[in-house]
Amino acid sequence: MSDSAARSMSDEEWDTLVHQLQAQPHAGPRPFFYNRVHARLTADASGQRQTLPGWLRRPAYAALLGALVMTLSGDGAALRPAAGGTHCDACSNGQQSPVLQR
């Protein structure tokens, strides 16, 4: 059973309270709110200069660029074959290597 003592207000009082709430003006932003927001956004966008280009700020592109630089930075000596298949000019003439002479 419902407790009538818990309902202190009658239906008419609830109806008047609901009508009073509906009669209040709708809330809105303060005057010139959107102008202030727009001005702040444009000031932040123009004042915030990036020192690095956009593609370099992404880690995947920076890692790819680093790998490319490391790959191409060598002088290529390890990739060139030795002349005549020997390791020094003295050996190709039939002489003993200067390091091994005593």
mmCIF file of N, CA and C in Angstrom, residues 7-102:
data_model
loop_
_atom_site.group_PDB
_atom_site.id
_atom_site.type_symbol
_atom_site.label_atom_id
_atom_site.label_comp_id
_atom_site.label_asym_id
_atom_site.label_seq_id
_atom_site.Cartn_x
_atom_site.Cartn_y
_atom_site.Cartn_z
ATOM 1 N N ARG A 7 3.584 11.595 0.510
ATOM 2 C CA ARG A 7 3.213 12.535 -0.546
ATOM 3 C C ARG A 7 2.600 13.763 0.103
ATOM 4 N N SER A 8 3.446 14.733 0.385
ATOM 5 C CA SER A 8 2.963 15.907 1.101
ATOM 6 C C SER A 8 2.265 16.891 0.172
ATOM 7 N N MET A 9 2.590 16.865 -1.140
ATOM 8 C CA MET A 9 1.997 17.830 -2.067
ATOM 9 C C MET A 9 0.871 17.163 -2.852
ATOM 10 N N SER A 10 -0.142 17.907 -3.152
ATOM 11 C CA SER A 10 -1.249 17.376 -3.934
ATOM 12 C C SER A 10 -0.910 17.461 -5.417
ATOM 13 N N ASP A 11 -1.735 16.856 -6.226
ATOM 14 C CA ASP A 11 -1.506 16.855 -7.678
ATOM 15 C C ASP A 11 -1.563 18.265 -8.253
ATOM 16 N N GLU A 12 -2.415 19.110 -7.743
ATOM 17 C CA GLU A 12 -2.492 20.482 -8.240
ATOM 18 C C GLU A 12 -1.201 21.252 -7.968
ATOM 19 N N GLU A 13 -0.600 21.028 -6.808
ATOM 20 C CA GLU A 13 0.656 21.696 -6.491
ATOM 21 C C GLU A 13 1.777 21.231 -7.421
ATOM 22 N N TRP A 14 1.800 19.929 -7.721
ATOM 23 C CA TRP A 14 2.791 19.407 -8.670
ATOM 24 C C TRP A 14 2.577 20.011 -10.059
ATOM 25 N N ASP A 15 1.355 20.109 -10.469
ATOM 26 C CA ASP A 15 1.055 20.698 -11.778
ATOM 27 C C ASP A 15 1.506 22.149 -11.854
ATOM 28 N N THR A 16 1.274 22.924 -10.819
ATOM 29 C CA THR A 16 1.706 24.321 -10.837
ATOM 30 C C THR A 16 3.232 24.426 -10.827
ATOM 31 N N LEU A 17 3.878 23.520 -10.094
ATOM 32 C CA LEU A 17 5.344 23.532 -10.078
ATOM 33 C C LEU A 17 5.913 23.185 -11.458
ATOM 34 N N VAL A 18 5.335 22.223 -12.137
ATOM 35 C CA VAL A 18 5.794 21.840 -13.474
ATOM 36 C C VAL A 18 5.556 22.985 -14.454
ATOM 37 N N HIS A 19 4.441 23.655 -14.368
ATOM 38 C CA HIS A 19 4.164 24.790 -15.254
ATOM 39 C C HIS A 19 5.131 25.951 -14.997
ATOM 40 N N GLN A 20 5.494 26.174 -13.733
ATOM 41 C CA GLN A 20 6.466 27.221 -13.426
ATOM 42 C C GLN A 20 7.838 26.898 -14.026
ATOM 43 N N LEU A 21 8.222 25.622 -13.945
ATOM 44 C CA LEU A 21 9.507 25.229 -14.526
ATOM 45 C C LEU A 21 9.494 25.349 -16.049
ATOM 46 N N GLN A 22 8.374 25.032 -16.680
ATOM 47 C CA GLN A 22 8.277 25.131 -18.133
ATOM 48 C C GLN A 22 8.226 26.581 -18.600
ATOM 49 N N ALA A 23 7.754 27.469 -17.729
ATOM 50 C CA ALA A 23 7.624 28.874 -18.114
ATOM 51 C C ALA A 23 8.956 29.623 -18.045
ATOM 52 N N GLN A 24 9.979 29.031 -17.421
ATOM 53 C CA GLN A 24 11.268 29.713 -17.319
ATOM 54 C C GLN A 24 11.931 29.767 -18.698
ATOM 55 N N PRO A 25 12.725 30.812 -18.950
ATOM 56 C CA PRO A 25 13.383 30.927 -20.254
ATOM 57 C C PRO A 25 14.456 29.850 -20.414
ATOM 58 N N HIS A 26 14.682 29.485 -21.659
ATOM 59 C CA HIS A 26 15.681 28.464 -21.958
ATOM 60 C C HIS A 26 17.083 29.028 -21.741
ATOM 61 N N ALA A 27 17.941 28.194 -21.220
ATOM 62 C CA ALA A 27 19.323 28.621 -20.959
ATOM 63 C C ALA A 27 20.085 28.700 -22.279
ATOM 64 N N GLY A 28 20.946 29.667 -22.369
ATOM 65 C CA GLY A 28 21.759 29.836 -23.565
ATOM 66 C C GLY A 28 23.109 30.411 -23.199
ATOM 67 N N PRO A 29 24.018 30.441 -24.140
ATOM 68 C CA PRO A 29 25.344 30.983 -23.836
ATOM 69 C C PRO A 29 25.295 32.492 -23.621
ATOM 70 N N ARG A 30 26.311 32.993 -22.943
ATOM 71 C CA ARG A 30 26.392 34.435 -22.719
ATOM 72 C C ARG A 30 26.602 35.140 -24.051
ATOM 73 N N PRO A 31 26.320 36.422 -24.117
ATOM 74 C CA PRO A 31 26.492 37.148 -25.377
ATOM 75 C C PRO A 31 27.944 37.090 -25.867
ATOM 76 N N PHE A 32 28.102 36.975 -27.162
ATOM 77 C CA PHE A 32 29.392 36.938 -27.857
ATOM 78 C C PHE A 32 30.252 35.734 -27.479
ATOM 79 N N PHE A 33 29.605 34.661 -27.004
ATOM 80 C CA PHE A 33 30.337 33.455 -26.626
ATOM 81 C C PHE A 33 31.047 32.842 -27.833
ATOM 82 N N TYR A 34 30.336 32.676 -28.935
ATOM 83 C CA TYR A 34 30.917 32.050 -30.117
ATOM 84 C C TYR A 34 32.009 32.919 -30.735
ATOM 85 N N ASN A 35 31.864 34.231 -30.646
ATOM 86 C CA ASN A 35 32.916 35.114 -31.147
ATOM 87 C C ASN A 35 34.200 34.956 -30.327
ATOM 88 N N ARG A 36 34.048 34.817 -29.012
ATOM 89 C CA ARG A 36 35.221 34.644 -28.164
ATOM 90 C C ARG A 36 35.899 33.296 -28.426
ATOM 91 N N VAL A 37 35.099 32.261 -28.614
ATOM 92 C CA VAL A 37 35.657 30.938 -28.902
ATOM 93 C C VAL A 37 36.398 30.960 -30.235
ATOM 94 N N HIS A 38 35.801 31.562 -31.237
ATOM 95 C CA HIS A 38 36.427 31.639 -32.561
ATOM 96 C C HIS A 38 37.739 32.438 -32.498
ATOM 97 N N ALA A 39 37.733 33.532 -31.760
ATOM 98 C CA ALA A 39 38.947 34.343 -31.637
ATOM 99 C C ALA A 39 40.045 33.574 -30.923
ATOM 100 N N ARG A 40 39.711 32.815 -29.910
ATOM 101 C CA ARG A 40 40.720 32.046 -29.186
ATOM 102 C C ARG A 40 41.283 30.924 -30.054
ATOM 103 N N LEU A 41 40.426 30.268 -30.824
ATOM 104 C CA LEU A 41 40.901 29.191 -31.686
ATOM 105 C C LEU A 41 41.822 29.710 -32.784
ATOM 106 N N THR A 42 41.489 30.832 -33.380
ATOM 107 C CA THR A 42 42.349 31.378 -34.425
ATOM 108 C C THR A 42 43.661 31.895 -33.849
ATOM 109 N N ALA A 43 43.637 32.438 -32.630
ATOM 110 C CA ALA A 43 44.874 32.907 -32.002
ATOM 111 C C ALA A 43 45.784 31.730 -31.676
ATOM 112 N N ASP A 44 45.223 30.622 -31.204
ATOM 113 C CA ASP A 44 46.030 29.443 -30.903
ATOM 114 C C ASP A 44 46.597 28.827 -32.172
ATOM 115 N N ALA A 45 45.817 28.813 -33.233
ATOM 116 C CA ALA A 45 46.278 28.203 -34.480
ATOM 117 C C ALA A 45 47.392 29.013 -35.114
ATOM 118 N N SER A 46 47.292 30.324 -35.056
ATOM 119 C CA SER A 46 48.324 31.148 -35.687
ATOM 120 C C SER A 46 49.563 31.262 -34.808
ATOM 121 N N GLY A 47 49.418 31.232 -33.513
ATOM 122 C CA GLY A 47 50.547 31.372 -32.610
ATOM 123 C C GLY A 47 51.325 30.090 -32.415
ATOM 124 N N GLN A 48 50.728 28.975 -32.756
ATOM 125 C CA GLN A 48 51.358 27.685 -32.526
ATOM 126 C C GLN A 48 52.055 27.237 -33.808
ATOM 127 N N ARG A 49 53.309 27.631 -33.954
ATOM 128 C CA ARG A 49 54.110 27.250 -35.109
ATOM 129 C C ARG A 49 54.851 25.955 -34.786
ATOM 130 N N GLN A 50 54.762 25.008 -35.664
ATOM 131 C CA GLN A 50 55.452 23.751 -35.464
ATOM 132 C C GLN A 50 56.853 23.851 -36.060
ATOM 133 N N THR A 51 57.841 23.372 -35.303
ATOM 134 C CA THR A 51 59.206 23.419 -35.796
ATOM 135 C C THR A 51 59.488 22.290 -36.775
ATOM 136 N N LEU A 52 58.779 21.186 -36.639
ATOM 137 C CA LEU A 52 58.955 20.055 -37.539
ATOM 138 C C LEU A 52 57.782 19.955 -38.489
ATOM 139 N N PRO A 53 58.017 19.476 -39.697
ATOM 140 C CA PRO A 53 56.892 19.274 -40.608
ATOM 141 C C PRO A 53 55.954 18.189 -40.083
ATOM 142 N N GLY A 54 54.738 18.185 -40.563
ATOM 143 C CA GLY A 54 53.723 17.265 -40.066
ATOM 144 C C GLY A 54 54.073 15.805 -40.260
ATOM 145 N N TRP A 55 54.688 15.453 -41.385
ATOM 146 C CA TRP A 55 55.005 14.052 -41.627
ATOM 147 C C TRP A 55 56.124 13.560 -40.720
ATOM 148 N N LEU A 56 56.967 14.470 -40.230
ATOM 149 C CA LEU A 56 58.070 14.063 -39.370
ATOM 150 C C LEU A 56 57.632 13.926 -37.907
ATOM 151 N N ARG A 57 56.513 14.527 -37.555
ATOM 152 C CA ARG A 57 56.024 14.414 -36.185
ATOM 153 C C ARG A 57 55.392 13.052 -35.922
ATOM 154 N N ARG A 58 55.082 12.332 -36.961
ATOM 155 C CA ARG A 58 54.519 10.999 -36.776
ATOM 156 C C ARG A 58 55.669 10.014 -36.613
ATOM 157 N N PRO A 59 55.647 9.173 -35.587
ATOM 158 C CA PRO A 59 56.788 8.302 -35.294
ATOM 159 C C PRO A 59 57.090 7.289 -36.399
ATOM 160 N N ALA A 60 56.089 6.787 -37.101
ATOM 161 C CA ALA A 60 56.349 5.784 -38.133
ATOM 162 C C ALA A 60 57.171 6.387 -39.264
ATOM 163 N N TYR A 61 56.852 7.594 -39.667
ATOM 164 C CA TYR A 61 57.605 8.236 -40.734
ATOM 165 C C TYR A 61 59.023 8.584 -40.267
ATOM 166 N N ALA A 62 59.160 9.008 -39.031
ATOM 167 C CA ALA A 62 60.480 9.330 -38.511
ATOM 168 C C ALA A 62 61.346 8.074 -38.432
ATOM 169 N N ALA A 63 60.769 6.944 -38.017
ATOM 170 C CA ALA A 63 61.523 5.689 -37.951
ATOM 171 C C ALA A 63 61.916 5.224 -39.347
ATOM 172 N N LEU A 64 61.012 5.355 -40.306
ATOM 173 C CA LEU A 64 61.321 4.977 -41.682
ATOM 174 C C LEU A 64 62.431 5.857 -42.246
ATOM 175 N N LEU A 65 62.380 7.141 -41.980
ATOM 176 C CA LEU A 65 63.420 8.045 -42.444
ATOM 177 C C LEU A 65 64.762 7.700 -41.791
ATOM 178 N N GLY A 66 64.761 7.394 -40.510
ATOM 179 C CA GLY A 66 65.990 7.010 -39.823
ATOM 180 C C GLY A 66 66.579 5.726 -40.390
ATOM 181 N N ALA A 67 65.726 4.736 -40.664
ATOM 182 C CA ALA A 67 66.212 3.485 -41.248
ATOM 183 C C ALA A 67 66.783 3.712 -42.641
ATOM 184 N N LEU A 68 66.155 4.568 -43.406
ATOM 185 C CA LEU A 68 66.646 4.879 -44.752
ATOM 186 C C LEU A 68 68.002 5.576 -44.692
ATOM 187 N N VAL A 69 68.159 6.506 -43.784
ATOM 188 C CA VAL A 69 69.435 7.212 -43.633
ATOM 189 C C VAL A 69 70.525 6.248 -43.186
ATOM 190 N N MET A 70 70.204 5.378 -42.237
ATOM 191 C CA MET A 70 71.205 4.414 -41.769
ATOM 192 C C MET A 70 71.590 3.433 -42.880
ATOM 193 N N THR A 71 70.649 3.067 -43.718
ATOM 194 C CA THR A 71 70.936 2.151 -44.814
ATOM 195 C C THR A 71 71.832 2.796 -45.851
ATOM 196 N N LEU A 72 71.576 4.042 -46.163
ATOM 197 C CA LEU A 72 72.315 4.712 -47.223
ATOM 198 C C LEU A 72 73.550 5.458 -46.737
ATOM 199 N N SER A 73 73.845 5.445 -45.447
ATOM 200 C CA SER A 73 74.937 6.262 -44.928
ATOM 201 C C SER A 73 76.312 5.632 -45.105
ATOM 202 N N GLY A 74 76.411 4.337 -45.392
ATOM 203 C CA GLY A 74 77.714 3.688 -45.535
ATOM 204 C C GLY A 74 78.401 4.100 -46.831
ATOM 205 N N ASP A 75 79.710 3.844 -46.890
ATOM 206 C CA ASP A 75 80.454 4.198 -48.099
ATOM 207 C C ASP A 75 80.395 3.099 -49.142
ATOM 208 N N GLY A 76 79.879 1.939 -48.821
ATOM 209 C CA GLY A 76 79.710 0.867 -49.777
ATOM 210 C C GLY A 76 80.945 0.010 -49.937
ATOM 211 N N ALA A 77 81.975 0.155 -49.107
ATOM 212 C CA ALA A 77 83.196 -0.626 -49.231
ATOM 213 C C ALA A 77 82.925 -2.113 -49.021
ATOM 214 N N ALA A 78 82.014 -2.448 -48.177
ATOM 215 C CA ALA A 78 81.714 -3.850 -47.928
ATOM 216 C C ALA A 78 80.991 -4.479 -49.110
ATOM 217 N N LEU A 79 80.375 -3.689 -49.944
ATOM 218 C CA LEU A 79 79.634 -4.222 -51.069
ATOM 219 C C LEU A 79 80.487 -4.361 -52.322
ATOM 220 N N ARG A 80 81.630 -3.687 -52.386
ATOM 221 C CA ARG A 80 82.497 -3.758 -53.567
ATOM 222 C C ARG A 80 83.374 -4.993 -53.492
ATOM 223 N N PRO A 81 83.493 -5.762 -54.565
ATOM 224 C CA PRO A 81 84.384 -6.927 -54.546
ATOM 225 C C PRO A 81 85.843 -6.469 -54.639
ATOM 226 N N ALA A 82 86.711 -7.223 -54.053
ATOM 227 C CA ALA A 82 88.137 -6.914 -54.115
ATOM 228 C C ALA A 82 88.640 -7.160 -55.535
ATOM 229 N N ALA A 83 89.611 -6.380 -55.980
ATOM 230 C CA ALA A 83 90.143 -6.506 -57.333
ATOM 231 C C ALA A 83 90.908 -7.818 -57.467
ATOM 232 N N GLY A 84 90.537 -8.658 -58.422
ATOM 233 C CA GLY A 84 91.229 -9.921 -58.678
ATOM 234 C C GLY A 84 90.998 -10.969 -57.612
ATOM 235 N N GLY A 85 90.172 -10.762 -56.684
ATOM 236 C CA GLY A 85 89.868 -11.744 -55.665
ATOM 237 C C GLY A 85 90.902 -11.814 -54.557
ATOM 238 N N THR A 86 91.880 -10.870 -54.524
ATOM 239 C CA THR A 86 92.877 -10.881 -53.445
ATOM 240 C C THR A 86 92.589 -9.751 -52.480
ATOM 241 N N HIS A 87 93.278 -9.798 -51.357
ATOM 242 C CA HIS A 87 93.021 -8.789 -50.338
ATOM 243 C C HIS A 87 94.040 -7.659 -50.331
ATOM 244 N N CYS A 88 95.152 -7.786 -51.072
ATOM 245 C CA CYS A 88 96.100 -6.678 -51.135
ATOM 246 C C CYS A 88 96.848 -6.715 -52.466
ATOM 247 N N ASP A 89 97.458 -5.593 -52.833
ATOM 248 C CA ASP A 89 98.181 -5.507 -54.106
ATOM 249 C C ASP A 89 99.477 -6.309 -54.083
ATOM 250 N N ALA A 90 100.139 -6.417 -52.943
ATOM 251 C CA ALA A 90 101.404 -7.138 -52.843
ATOM 252 C C ALA A 90 101.195 -8.617 -53.111
ATOM 253 N N CYS A 91 100.084 -9.162 -52.676
ATOM 254 C CA CYS A 91 99.807 -10.581 -52.881
ATOM 255 C C CYS A 91 99.529 -10.876 -54.351
ATOM 256 N N SER A 92 98.969 -9.955 -55.057
ATOM 257 C CA SER A 92 98.655 -10.191 -56.460
ATOM 258 C C SER A 92 99.911 -10.224 -57.322
ATOM 259 N N ASN A 93 101.023 -9.615 -56.863
ATOM 260 C CA ASN A 93 102.285 -9.632 -57.603
ATOM 261 C C ASN A 93 103.149 -10.831 -57.247
ATOM 262 N N GLY A 94 102.693 -11.697 -56.366
ATOM 263 C CA GLY A 94 103.468 -12.857 -55.981
ATOM 264 C C GLY A 94 104.388 -12.583 -54.821
ATOM 265 N N GLN A 95 104.351 -11.439 -54.268
ATOM 266 C CA GLN A 95 105.199 -11.105 -53.131
ATOM 267 C C GLN A 95 104.502 -11.487 -51.840
ATOM 268 N N GLN A 96 105.297 -11.582 -50.816
ATOM 269 C CA GLN A 96 104.734 -11.885 -49.506
ATOM 270 C C GLN A 96 104.136 -10.608 -48.915
ATOM 271 N N SER A 97 103.118 -10.732 -48.130
ATOM 272 C CA SER A 97 102.446 -9.604 -47.527
ATOM 273 C C SER A 97 103.394 -8.871 -46.587
ATOM 274 N N PRO A 98 103.404 -7.533 -46.586
ATOM 275 C CA PRO A 98 104.312 -6.794 -45.728
ATOM 276 C C PRO A 98 104.081 -7.065 -44.241
ATOM 277 N N VAL A 99 102.939 -7.461 -43.891
ATOM 278 C CA VAL A 99 102.638 -7.731 -42.484
ATOM 279 C C VAL A 99 103.300 -9.019 -42.048
ATOM 280 N N LEU A 100 103.406 -9.977 -42.951
ATOM 281 C CA LEU A 100 103.943 -11.290 -42.585
ATOM 282 C C LEU A 100 105.455 -11.375 -42.701
ATOM 283 N N GLN A 101 106.120 -10.382 -43.280
ATOM 284 C CA GLN A 101 107.570 -10.409 -43.422
ATOM 285 C C GLN A 101 108.231 -10.218 -42.068
ATOM 286 N N ARG A 102 109.349 -10.956 -41.866
ATOM 287 C CA ARG A 102 110.079 -10.826 -40.609
ATOM 288 C C ARG A 102 111.486 -10.479 -40.854
#
